[in-house]
Amino acid sequence: MNTRSSATGASPSDQDSDQGGGARTPSRAPRRRGRQSSALASERRVDLVRLAADLFAQKGFQATTVREIADEAGILSGSLYHHFDSKESIVDEVLSSYLDELLGDYRAALEQGGEPRELLGRLISAAYRSLKPHRAAITVLQNDWNYLRQFSRFGYLEEAEQEIQRIWMDVIRDGQAKGAFRPDIDPKLTYRMIRDTIWVAVRWYRPDGPLGTDDLAEHFMTVLFDGISFGERSFES
Amino acid sequence: MNTRSSATGASPSDQDSDQGGGARTPSRAPRRRGRQSSALASERRVDLVRLAADLFAQKGFQATTVREIADEAGILSGSLYHHFDSKESIVDEVLSSYLDELLGDYRAALEQGGEPRELLGRLISAAYRSLKPHRAAITVLQNDWNYLRQFSRFGYLEEAEQEIQRIWMDVIRDGQAKGAFRPDIDPKLTYRMIRDTIWVAVRWYRPDGPLGTDDLAEHFMTVLFDGISFGERSFES
DNA sequence: GTCTATAGGAAGATAGAC
DNA sequence: GTCTATCTTCCTATAGAC
C-alpha cells in the first residue's frame, strides 16, 4: 500500500544547513539501509517506530529525546542507531507511512464513485477512521508541522497536503456543479473547515471512550450537510 | 482587561520535577518582578514578548532558543534575563494575556444577550476576530499545548479551556432548549467542532490576504447554521 | 543487536563589570 | 539595560567491543 517508502522518498539534499544557530539541524539523512525491502521490516524496527511515535505525539517531536525512546524500548540510546540513521528518520517513517495509507484510502473511496454527497461522506468516513490507527502520526503532523517543514527532508509533507486538498476540493466542486451542494459556499474554505475539524479531533478523541470514529463522522456529516438550525433554512426557501 | 496578570496567576509549585530525564524542566518560576504594575509594563518588555511570540509561533516553543530571541531583539541572550526569569515566563505572558482578553470578550458578548443564534454568532465573531491580533498566541497554544501542559506552571491553560467550553456549551444548550438549534446534535461535539474549526484556521489564515476574519466568520456561520446541502434538508420536512 | 564510552556541540541560565 | 564570560546540563550521534 505504500507508494513511497520512507527510506527512499522525499528529497535528499538539505539546503537548510544551519541558518544562524537555529534548532539542532537534522542529520543529513544519508539514506542507507537498503535491506529489509518488503514485508518483514524487522519486527523490532516496527516496534520501535510505533513506540517512538507515541512519545512524539505525547510530548512533541523535539521534546522527545532519543534516550527516552531507547528507555521505553528497554535498550540504550546508542543502540537505536543500529536501526535508524537519526531521530528524524524515525519520525519520517511514522509520517510517510501514514500519508501513503491515507492517500490510498482516499483513492479507493473515489474509485467507488457515486453521488457527490455520498462521495464526500466516504472521504469523511475514511478520514475519521484513520484517527484510531494513526493517532500518533496525525498528532505529530499537527503539532510539529511547523518545525518539520523547515527541513527539505520533509518537503513531501506539503506535497501530500497539496494532493489531499485537490482530492477534497474536486469532490466539493463537482458536488456544486451537480447541484448537490450550495453554490454560495467557497470550496477552499469548506475544504479547510472539513479538514481542520476532522484532524483536530485527534486532540480530544479517546479511542477507548464511548464514541467511535463512525459516531464522530456521522455527527459531523449531520451538521455539515444540514446545519444546526432548527426549522426552516434561512436561505432559499 | 486582565483579570489575571501573567506575573501573578497560575499555580506556583512544580510537582513535575524531573520524571526520568524528560525535557529540560522549566525553571521553578520564582515569581519575582513585582514592579511595573499597571500600564507601562516596560515598553521594551512588551516588545520582547511580542517578538518572542512570533518566533514561538513560527518554529515552536522548544525549537526557539533564547539566543534567537535575543538576536531578534538585537541584544545578547544573557540580557534577556534582566527582563524575564526564564523562557517559560515569556511564553506564559504571551498565553495568559491572550486568554484573559478572550474571556473578557466572551463575557462581554454574553452580557449583550439576544436570541441564541445571535448570541452564538457573536461568540463566533469574537473568536474569529481574535485571530488577527493574537495569531502568535493561538498558534503556540495549539502547537505546544501538549508540551506546556506537562508543567504545573501552565495548569491555568486547562482551567481557561474549561471555562471557555462552559460558555459555548451553555449557549448551545440554551439554543436547543429554546428551539433555535436542533435537538439531535450533541452540544459537546458541536462545541468542539466549532472550536476546532475556528482555532485551527490560524494555521492557514493570512491577515494580509484577501479574506478578513469577518469573512471567515460569515462563511463558517453559513455552513454551521444551514449546512452545505442544496435544496431541502434531509431531515424534518 | 546491544552495550560501553565518549565526542562535540548547543541549550538555559547566572554573576558581575560597565 | 546590556555585555562578557562561563557553568552546568543535556542533547544527538559515533566507534568499537561483545
Short mmCIF file of N, CA and C (backbone and C1' of nucleotides) in Angstrom, two decimals, chain D residues 5-17:
data_model
loop_
_atom_site.label_atom_id
_atom_site.label_comp_id
_atom_site.label_asym_id
_atom_site.label_seq_id
_atom_site.Cartn_x
_atom_site.Cartn_y
_atom_site.Cartn_z
P DA D 5 35.17 38.44 27.16
"O5'" DA D 5 34.85 37.35 28.26
"C5'" DA D 5 34.69 37.73 29.63
"C4'" DA D 5 34.18 36.53 30.41
"C3'" DA D 5 34.63 35.18 29.84
"O3'" DA D 5 35.20 34.44 30.89
"C1'" DA D 5 32.31 35.18 30.21
P DT D 6 35.96 33.05 30.53
"O5'" DT D 6 35.00 32.08 31.35
"C5'" DT D 6 34.27 32.61 32.48
"C4'" DT D 6 33.09 31.73 32.76
"C3'" DT D 6 33.31 30.26 32.43
"O3'" DT D 6 33.15 29.53 33.61
"C1'" DT D 6 31.16 30.97 31.76
P DC D 7 33.67 28.10 33.74
"O5'" DC D 7 32.50 27.50 34.63
"C5'" DC D 7 31.71 28.40 35.43
"C4'" DC D 7 30.41 27.73 35.84
"C3'" DC D 7 30.49 26.21 35.85
"O3'" DC D 7 29.88 25.73 37.03
"C1'" DC D 7 28.78 26.96 34.35
P DT D 8 30.05 24.18 37.35
"O5'" DT D 8 28.70 23.64 36.69
"C5'" DT D 8 27.48 24.30 37.01
"C4'" DT D 8 26.37 23.62 36.27
"C3'" DT D 8 26.54 22.11 36.18
"O3'" DT D 8 25.32 21.55 36.62
"C1'" DT D 8 26.16 23.03 34.02
P DT D 9 25.18 20.01 36.80
"O5'" DT D 9 24.18 19.73 35.59
"C5'" DT D 9 23.11 20.65 35.35
"C4'" DT D 9 22.57 20.39 33.97
"C3'" DT D 9 22.39 18.90 33.65
"O3'" DT D 9 21.04 18.71 33.29
"C1'" DT D 9 23.41 20.05 31.85
P DC D 10 20.36 17.30 33.34
"O5'" DC D 10 20.11 17.02 31.80
"C5'" DC D 10 19.41 18.01 31.02
"C4'" DC D 10 19.80 17.82 29.59
"C3'" DC D 10 19.76 16.37 29.14
"O3'" DC D 10 18.75 16.23 28.16
"C1'" DC D 10 21.67 17.51 28.30
P DC D 11 18.39 14.91 27.50
"O5'" DC D 11 18.70 15.16 25.94
"C5'" DC D 11 18.30 16.38 25.32
"C4'" DC D 11 19.18 16.60 24.12
"C3'" DC D 11 19.36 15.36 23.27
"O3'" DC D 11 18.33 15.30 22.30
"C1'" DC D 11 21.44 16.52 23.59
P DT D 12 18.06 13.96 21.58
"O5'" DT D 12 19.13 13.89 20.39
"C5'" DT D 12 19.16 14.91 19.40
"C4'" DT D 12 20.40 14.73 18.55
"C3'" DT D 12 20.44 13.42 17.77
"O3'" DT D 12 20.79 13.72 16.43
"C1'" DT D 12 22.43 13.66 19.05
P DA D 13 20.75 12.57 15.31
"O5'" DA D 13 22.22 11.97 15.41
"C5'" DA D 13 23.33 12.84 15.21
"C4'" DA D 13 24.61 12.12 15.56
"C3'" DA D 13 24.77 10.75 14.91
"O3'" DA D 13 25.83 10.83 13.97
"C1'" DA D 13 25.46 10.75 17.19
P DT D 14 26.25 9.55 13.10
"O5'" DT D 14 27.53 9.05 13.90
"C5'" DT D 14 28.53 9.99 14.24
"C4'" DT D 14 29.67 9.31 14.96
"C3'" DT D 14 30.10 7.97 14.34
"O3'" DT D 14 31.50 7.99 14.20
"C1'" DT D 14 29.71 7.73 16.66
P DA D 15 32.20 6.89 13.28
"O5'" DA D 15 33.00 6.04 14.37
"C5'" DA D 15 33.67 6.71 15.44
"C4'" DA D 15 34.38 5.66 16.27
"C3'" DA D 15 34.69 4.38 15.52
"O3'" DA D 15 35.96 3.89 15.94
"C1'" DA D 15 33.24 3.89 17.33
P DG D 16 36.59 2.66 15.14
"O5'" DG D 16 36.47 1.53 16.25
"C5'" DG D 16 36.88 1.81 17.59
"C4'" DG D 16 36.32 0.76 18.52
"C3'" DG D 16 36.49 -0.68 18.00
"O3'" DG D 16 36.85 -1.49 19.12
"C1'" DG D 16 34.27 -0.32 18.56
P DA D 17 37.45 -2.95 18.85
"O5'" DA D 17 36.95 -3.70 20.17
"C5'" DA D 17 37.15 -3.09 21.47
"C4'" DA D 17 36.10 -3.61 22.43
"C3'" DA D 17 36.04 -5.15 22.50
"O3'" DA D 17 35.92 -5.55 23.86
"C1'" DA D 17 33.90 -4.26 21.95
#
